[in-house]
Every structure is written in structure tokens, then in C-alpha cells.
Coordinates of C-alpha atoms (C1' of nucleotides) in Angstrom, one line a residue:
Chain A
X72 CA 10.6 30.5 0.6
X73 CA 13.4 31.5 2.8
X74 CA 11.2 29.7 5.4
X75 CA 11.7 26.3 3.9
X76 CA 15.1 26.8 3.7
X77 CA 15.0 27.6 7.0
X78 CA 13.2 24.5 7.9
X79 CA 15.6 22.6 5.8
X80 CA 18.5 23.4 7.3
X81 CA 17.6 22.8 10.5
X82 CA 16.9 19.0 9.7
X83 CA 20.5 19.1 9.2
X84 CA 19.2 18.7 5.0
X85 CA 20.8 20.3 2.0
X86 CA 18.9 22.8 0.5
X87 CA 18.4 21.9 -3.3
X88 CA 16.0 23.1 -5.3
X89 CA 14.1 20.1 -6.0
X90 CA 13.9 19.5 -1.7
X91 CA 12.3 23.4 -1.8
X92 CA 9.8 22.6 -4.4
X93 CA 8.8 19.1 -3.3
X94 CA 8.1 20.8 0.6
X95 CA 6.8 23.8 -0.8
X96 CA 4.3 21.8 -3.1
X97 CA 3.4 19.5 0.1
X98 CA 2.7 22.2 2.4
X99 CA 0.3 24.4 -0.1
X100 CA -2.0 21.5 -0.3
X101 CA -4.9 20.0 1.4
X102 CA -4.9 16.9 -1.3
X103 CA -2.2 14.3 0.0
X104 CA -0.9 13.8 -3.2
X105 CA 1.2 10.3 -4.3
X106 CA 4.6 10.6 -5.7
X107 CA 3.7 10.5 -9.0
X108 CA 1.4 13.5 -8.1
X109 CA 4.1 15.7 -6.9
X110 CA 6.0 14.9 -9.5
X111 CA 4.0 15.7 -12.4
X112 CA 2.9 19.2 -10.2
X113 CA 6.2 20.3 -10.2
X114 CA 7.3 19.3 -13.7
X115 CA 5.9 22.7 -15.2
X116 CA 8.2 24.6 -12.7
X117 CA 11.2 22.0 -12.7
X118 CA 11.1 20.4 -15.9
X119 CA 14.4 18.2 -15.0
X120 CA 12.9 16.8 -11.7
X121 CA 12.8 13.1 -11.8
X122 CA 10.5 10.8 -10.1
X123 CA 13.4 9.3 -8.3
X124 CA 14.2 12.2 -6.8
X125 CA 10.9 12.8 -5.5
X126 CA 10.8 9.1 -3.7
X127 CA 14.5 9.7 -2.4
X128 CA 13.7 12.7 -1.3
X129 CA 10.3 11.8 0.3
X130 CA 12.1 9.2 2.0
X131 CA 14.4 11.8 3.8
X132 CA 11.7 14.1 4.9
X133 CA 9.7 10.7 6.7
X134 CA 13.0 9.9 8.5
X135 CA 13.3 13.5 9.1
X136 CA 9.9 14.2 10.5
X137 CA 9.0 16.7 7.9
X138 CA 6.1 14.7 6.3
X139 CA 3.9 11.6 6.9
X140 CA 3.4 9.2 4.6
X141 CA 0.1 7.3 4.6
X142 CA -1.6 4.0 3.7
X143 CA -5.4 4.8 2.9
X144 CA -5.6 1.6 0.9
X145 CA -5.0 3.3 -2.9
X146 CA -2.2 1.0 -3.5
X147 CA 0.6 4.0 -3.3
X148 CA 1.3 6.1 -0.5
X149 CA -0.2 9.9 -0.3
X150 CA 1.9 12.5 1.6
X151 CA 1.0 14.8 4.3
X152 CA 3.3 18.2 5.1
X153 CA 0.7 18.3 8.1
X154 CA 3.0 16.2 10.9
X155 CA 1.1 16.7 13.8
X156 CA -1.0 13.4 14.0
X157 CA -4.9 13.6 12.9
X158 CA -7.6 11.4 11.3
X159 CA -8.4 11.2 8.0
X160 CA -11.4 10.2 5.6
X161 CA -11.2 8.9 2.2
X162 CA -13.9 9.3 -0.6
X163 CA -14.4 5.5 -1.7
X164 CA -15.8 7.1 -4.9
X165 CA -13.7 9.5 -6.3
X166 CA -10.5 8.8 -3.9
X167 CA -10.0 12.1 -2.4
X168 CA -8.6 12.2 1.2
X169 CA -9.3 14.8 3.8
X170 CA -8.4 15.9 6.7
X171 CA -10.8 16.8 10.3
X172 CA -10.1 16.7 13.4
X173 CA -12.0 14.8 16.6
X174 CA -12.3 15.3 20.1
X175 CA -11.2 12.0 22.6
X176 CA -8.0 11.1 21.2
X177 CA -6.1 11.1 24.0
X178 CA -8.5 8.8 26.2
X179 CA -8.4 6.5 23.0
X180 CA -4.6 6.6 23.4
X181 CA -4.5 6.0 26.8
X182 CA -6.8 2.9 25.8
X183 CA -4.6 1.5 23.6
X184 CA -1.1 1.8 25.6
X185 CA -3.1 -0.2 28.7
X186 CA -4.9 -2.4 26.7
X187 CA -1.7 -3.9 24.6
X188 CA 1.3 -4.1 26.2
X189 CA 3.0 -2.1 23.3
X190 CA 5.1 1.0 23.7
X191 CA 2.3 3.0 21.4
X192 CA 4.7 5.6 18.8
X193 CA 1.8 6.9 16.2
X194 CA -1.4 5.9 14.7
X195 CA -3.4 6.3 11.5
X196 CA -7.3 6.6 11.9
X197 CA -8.8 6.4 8.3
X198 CA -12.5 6.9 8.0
X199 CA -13.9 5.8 4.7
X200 CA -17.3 7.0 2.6
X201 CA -18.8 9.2 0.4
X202 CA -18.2 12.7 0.3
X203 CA -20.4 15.6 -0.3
X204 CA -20.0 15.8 -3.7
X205 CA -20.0 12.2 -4.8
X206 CA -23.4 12.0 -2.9
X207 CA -24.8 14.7 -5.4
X208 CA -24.3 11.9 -8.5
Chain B
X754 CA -14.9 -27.8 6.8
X755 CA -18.8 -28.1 5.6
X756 CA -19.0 -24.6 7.9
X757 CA -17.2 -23.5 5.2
X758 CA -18.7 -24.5 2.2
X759 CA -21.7 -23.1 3.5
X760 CA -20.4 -20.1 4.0
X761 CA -19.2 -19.9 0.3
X762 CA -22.7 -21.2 -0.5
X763 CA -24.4 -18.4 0.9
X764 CA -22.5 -16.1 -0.5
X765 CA -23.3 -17.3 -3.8
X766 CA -19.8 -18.3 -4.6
X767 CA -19.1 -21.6 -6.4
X768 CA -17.5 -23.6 -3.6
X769 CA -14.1 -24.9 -5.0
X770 CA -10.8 -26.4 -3.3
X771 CA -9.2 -23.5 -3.7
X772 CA -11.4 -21.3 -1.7
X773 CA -12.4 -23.4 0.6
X774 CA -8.7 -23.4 1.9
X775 CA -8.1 -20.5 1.4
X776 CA -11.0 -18.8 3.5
X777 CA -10.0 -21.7 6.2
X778 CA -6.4 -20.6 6.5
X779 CA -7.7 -16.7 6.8
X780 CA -10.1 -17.9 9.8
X781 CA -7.9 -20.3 11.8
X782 CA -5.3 -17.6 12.0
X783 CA -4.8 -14.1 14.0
X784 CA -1.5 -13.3 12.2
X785 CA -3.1 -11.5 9.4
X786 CA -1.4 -12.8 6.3
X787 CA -0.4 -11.3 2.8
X788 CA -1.1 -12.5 -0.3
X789 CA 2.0 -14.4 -0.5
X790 CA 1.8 -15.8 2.6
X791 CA -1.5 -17.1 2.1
X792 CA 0.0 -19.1 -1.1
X793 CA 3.2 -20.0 1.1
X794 CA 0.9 -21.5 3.9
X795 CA -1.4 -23.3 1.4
X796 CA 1.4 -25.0 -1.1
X797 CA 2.2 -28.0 1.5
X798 CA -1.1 -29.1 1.3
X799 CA -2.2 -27.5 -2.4
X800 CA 0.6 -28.0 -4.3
X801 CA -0.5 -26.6 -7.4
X802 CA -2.3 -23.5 -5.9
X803 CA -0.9 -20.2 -7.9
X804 CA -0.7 -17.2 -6.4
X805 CA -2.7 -15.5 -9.0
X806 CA -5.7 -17.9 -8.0
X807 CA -5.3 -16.5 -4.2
X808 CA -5.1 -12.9 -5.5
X809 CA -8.3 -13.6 -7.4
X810 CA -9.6 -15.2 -4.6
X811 CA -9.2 -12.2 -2.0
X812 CA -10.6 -10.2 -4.4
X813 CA -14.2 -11.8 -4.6
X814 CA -13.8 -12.6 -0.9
X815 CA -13.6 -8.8 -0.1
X816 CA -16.2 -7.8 -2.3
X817 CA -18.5 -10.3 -0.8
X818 CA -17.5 -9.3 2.5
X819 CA -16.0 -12.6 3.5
X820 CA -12.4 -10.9 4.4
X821 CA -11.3 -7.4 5.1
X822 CA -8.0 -6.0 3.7
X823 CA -5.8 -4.1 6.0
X824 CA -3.2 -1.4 4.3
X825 CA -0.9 -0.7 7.6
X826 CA 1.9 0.7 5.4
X827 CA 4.1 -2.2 5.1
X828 CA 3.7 -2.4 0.7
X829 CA 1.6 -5.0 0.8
X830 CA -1.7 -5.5 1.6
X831 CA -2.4 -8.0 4.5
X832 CA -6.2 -10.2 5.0
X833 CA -8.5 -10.8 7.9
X834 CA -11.7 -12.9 8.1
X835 CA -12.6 -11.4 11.2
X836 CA -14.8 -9.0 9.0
X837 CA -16.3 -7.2 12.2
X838 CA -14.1 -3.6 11.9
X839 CA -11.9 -3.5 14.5
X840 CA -8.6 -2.0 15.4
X841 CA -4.8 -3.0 14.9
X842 CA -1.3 -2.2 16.4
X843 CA 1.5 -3.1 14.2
X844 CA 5.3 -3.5 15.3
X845 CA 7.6 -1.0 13.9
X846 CA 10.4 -3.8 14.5
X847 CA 9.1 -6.9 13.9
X848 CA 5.7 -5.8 11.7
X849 CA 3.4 -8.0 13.5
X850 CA -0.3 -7.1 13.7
X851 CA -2.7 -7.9 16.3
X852 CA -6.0 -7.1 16.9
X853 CA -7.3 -5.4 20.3
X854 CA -10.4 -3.8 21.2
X855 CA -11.0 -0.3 22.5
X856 CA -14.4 1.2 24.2
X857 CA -16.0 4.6 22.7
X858 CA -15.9 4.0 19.3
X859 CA -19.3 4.3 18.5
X860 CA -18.8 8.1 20.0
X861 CA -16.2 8.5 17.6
X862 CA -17.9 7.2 14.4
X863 CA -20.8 9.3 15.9
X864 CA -18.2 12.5 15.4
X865 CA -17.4 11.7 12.4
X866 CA -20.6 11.7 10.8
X867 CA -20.9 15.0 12.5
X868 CA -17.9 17.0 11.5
X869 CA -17.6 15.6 7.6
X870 CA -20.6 15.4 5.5
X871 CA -19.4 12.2 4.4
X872 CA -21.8 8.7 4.8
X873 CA -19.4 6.6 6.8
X874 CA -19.1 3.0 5.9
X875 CA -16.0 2.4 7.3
X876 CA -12.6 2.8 9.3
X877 CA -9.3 1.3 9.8
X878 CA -7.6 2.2 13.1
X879 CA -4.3 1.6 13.2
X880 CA -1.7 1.9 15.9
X881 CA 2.2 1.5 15.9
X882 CA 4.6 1.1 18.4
X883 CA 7.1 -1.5 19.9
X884 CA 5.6 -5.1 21.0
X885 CA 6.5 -6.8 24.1
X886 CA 8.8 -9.5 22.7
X887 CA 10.7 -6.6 20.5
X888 CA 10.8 -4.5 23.6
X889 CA 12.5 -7.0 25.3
X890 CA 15.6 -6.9 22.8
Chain C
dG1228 C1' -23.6 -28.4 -21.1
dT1229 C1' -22.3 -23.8 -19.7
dA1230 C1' -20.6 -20.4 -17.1
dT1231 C1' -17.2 -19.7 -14.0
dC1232 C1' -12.7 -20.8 -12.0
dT1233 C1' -7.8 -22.0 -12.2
dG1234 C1' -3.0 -21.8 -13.3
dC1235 C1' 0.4 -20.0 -16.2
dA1236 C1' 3.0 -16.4 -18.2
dA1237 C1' 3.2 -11.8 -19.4
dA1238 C1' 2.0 -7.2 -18.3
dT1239 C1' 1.3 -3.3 -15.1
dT1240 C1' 2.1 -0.3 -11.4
dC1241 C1' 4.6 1.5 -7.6
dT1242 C1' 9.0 1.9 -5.6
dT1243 C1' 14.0 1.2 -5.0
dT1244 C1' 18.7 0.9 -6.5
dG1245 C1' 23.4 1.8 -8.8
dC1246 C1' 26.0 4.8 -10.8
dA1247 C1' 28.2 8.9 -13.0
dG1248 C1' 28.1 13.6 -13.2
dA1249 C1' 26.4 17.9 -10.7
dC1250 C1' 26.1 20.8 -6.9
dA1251 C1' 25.8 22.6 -1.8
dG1252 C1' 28.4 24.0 1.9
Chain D
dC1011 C1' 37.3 20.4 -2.3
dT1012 C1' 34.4 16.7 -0.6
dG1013 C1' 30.5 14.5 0.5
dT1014 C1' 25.9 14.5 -0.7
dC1015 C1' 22.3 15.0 -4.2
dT1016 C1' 20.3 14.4 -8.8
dG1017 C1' 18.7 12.1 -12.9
dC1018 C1' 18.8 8.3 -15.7
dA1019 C1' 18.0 3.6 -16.6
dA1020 C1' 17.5 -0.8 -14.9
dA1021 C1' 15.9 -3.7 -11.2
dG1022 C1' 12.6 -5.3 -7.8
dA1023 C1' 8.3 -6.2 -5.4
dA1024 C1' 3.3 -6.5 -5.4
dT1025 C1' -0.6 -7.0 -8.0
dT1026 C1' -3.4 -7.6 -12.3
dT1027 C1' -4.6 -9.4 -16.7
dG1028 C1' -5.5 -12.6 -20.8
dC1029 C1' -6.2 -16.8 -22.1
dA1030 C1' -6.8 -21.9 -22.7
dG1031 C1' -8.1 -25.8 -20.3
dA1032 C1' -10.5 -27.6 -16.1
dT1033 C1' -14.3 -27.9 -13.0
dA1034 C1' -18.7 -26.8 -10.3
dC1035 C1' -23.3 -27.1 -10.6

DNA sequence: GTATCTGCAAATTCTTTGCAGACAG
DNA sequence: CTGTCTGCAAAGAATTTGCAGATAC
């Protein structure tokens, strides 16, 4: 945990208990969890946490850099502790998002900046289908 | 207009006012509206459209595949009758989406089946950056 | 004529805000 | 100490729902 706080102070952040838990939670998890998921995984371990916290504090770590927020289409936003920019596929059965990794990004990149005229700053690929074990039922 | 009445037709929808100006709006325009500005854009000429009517609306029109919906982050949810997938860029300062088309996606899709054992059915690619007219301020 | 659609108002869900007390540095 | 953070409750925004009357077919 010194890590975090490590991490945490060097975003210039305070280091507060709740911040701790919220990255700690984020970055020992493959699931992407919403808010409200955070929240009621740390309520066990920090019974006073309040949901408000964990938006405000969410809020800080996007401006920061420290997590991406994404829109998958769920009608709430899932958060990633993963910053470094990569696709990901949703379940359109039971919701669940995951994470893989493709070769050719940067050619697509290079695509996009000459074929708009944009200054390109991030993306968000989202793949949608059935996963493995939804296929089974 | 009888284009579109057809179109309802064939999807076995009931072809009513409502719809038919709805689905008319979402085709004559590349600005990829909300919900809200759907009902904004349609009460000059509809006066007593509601918005819950256009919610409903979207709704069937997505599940018969008449529309896609777009979730590019912005808390809202925003349509396009151009239902053949393509990508987006959206404006971090002004939030304006526009469509552009990229080659070697079909070798991406073609990955994706590949490295997840999901059944694909769909994507939403989605860049953001700075537009032309925002880069000029 | 009948099933579906519309419009209204109320309800729901997700997220943000204001503020007073608590805490980190 | 002082500025920032937390937790609470209330507010706000987007979307959904229930229902009675209207309309498409």
C-alpha cells in the first residue's frame, strides 16, 4: 500500500484513506466496475465511505490520469486503473467488459489523424458479443 | 416522405406521425442528435410531440435496427440512422461528432474474433481530439 | 373493433452540488 | 493552522414507466 501512496502523492493528491481504497480496489480488478460498484466493494472495509466520495474522487483520478472512465453503453460509466489506452469487449448478455489487446493500432491512428483534420488525443474501441460463458446457455 | 413510410412498413412498425418524423429528422442529419434534441428539432413542426414519445420511439427504432445509438461519454446517449457501423471522432471542446471512414477494419474485427472467444456482433470506435474550427480558437 | 401508440405526470437511475465538520500536510 | 476532503442530504439530468385516451390498420 505504501505504493499507492506513493502514486498519490506524486499527482500532487492527498492521501486519505478513502483515495487508497478506491485505487487499491480499481487496480486489483479485471471487472471495470461502476461507481456504485466500488462503492458497495469497499463498504465492508470502510463502512463510512459515501457514494459521493467515490464520484468526487473518481473525478480527480480522470483529471489526474490515474484511471479512465468508459462509456460501453450500460447507462453509467465503468472505471479502468489500466491507463495505458486498449480495446475492450462487452458481453451483451450478461454485461461483463474485458480487456485484450490487438495488433495495428498505430496505422489505425495514423488513419484517423490524416483522414480528419482533428488533433486526435485518445480513443475508445468497444467490441460487443457474447462471451464464452454466455454461449454455453 | 413515402420512402419513409415504407421503411416503417417493412419493418413491421405501425407507420404514425410521430415516427415518420422522427426517423426523417435522424436521416437528413450528420449531427448525431440526443434524445432531447430530437424533441427540440421536431416541436416547430409537431407541437405536441413529448419527449417520452421520442424516447419510446428510439427504443423500437434500435431494436428494429432502424437507428444505432452511440454512448461517446458525454451522459447522454446520442442517435444515427446511418445503421452501417462505422467510426466517430468527438470534440473534447465543442462535443461534436462526425463520422469518417478508416481502411482495415475487417482485419481488425478479424482479430478480434481471434484473440476473445466472443461472437462479435458489433463495435463502436470512437476517437477524441480537437476539431478544426475549435483548434482555430 | 382491437391492439398498439401517444402524451402526460410521476418514478427511477445515475451523477453532481452545497455545506458543515473532519483531517492531511 | 489552513486548505482540502469527506459524508450527508438535496438537487439535477437523463431516461423509464403506468395509464387513459387516441389512432392505425
Amino acid at each position: 500500500m505504501i505504493k499507492i501512496t506513493e502514486v498519490l502523492r506524486k499527482k500532487g493528491l492527498k492521501v486519505t484513506p478513502q483515495r487508497i481504497a478506491i485505487y487499491a480496489m480499481l487496480s486489483n480488478t479485471k471487472s471495470h466496475p461502476s461507481a456504485e460498484e466500488i462503492y458497495k466493494a469497499l463498504m465492508p472495509t470502510n463502512p463510512t465511505i459515501s457514494l459521493a466520495t467515490v464520484y468526487k474522487t473518481l473525478d480527480i483520478f480522470k483529471t489526474t490520469g490515474l484511471v479512465h472512465e468508459l462509456s460501453v453503453g450500460n447507462g453509467r460509466s465503468n472505471y479502468d486503473a489500466n491507463v495505458l489506452v486498449h480495446p475492450h469487449i462487452v458481453c451483451t448478455k450478461c454485461g461483463k467488459i474485458y480487456d485484450f489487446e490487438i495488433q495495428g493500432l498505430n496505422s489505425l491512428r495514423n488513419q484517423v489523424a490524416n483522414q480528419t483534420d482533428f488533433i486526435v488525443e485518445s480513443e475508445q474501441l468497444t467490441f460487443y458479443g457474447t462471451c464464452p460463458d454466455c454461449q454455453k446457455n
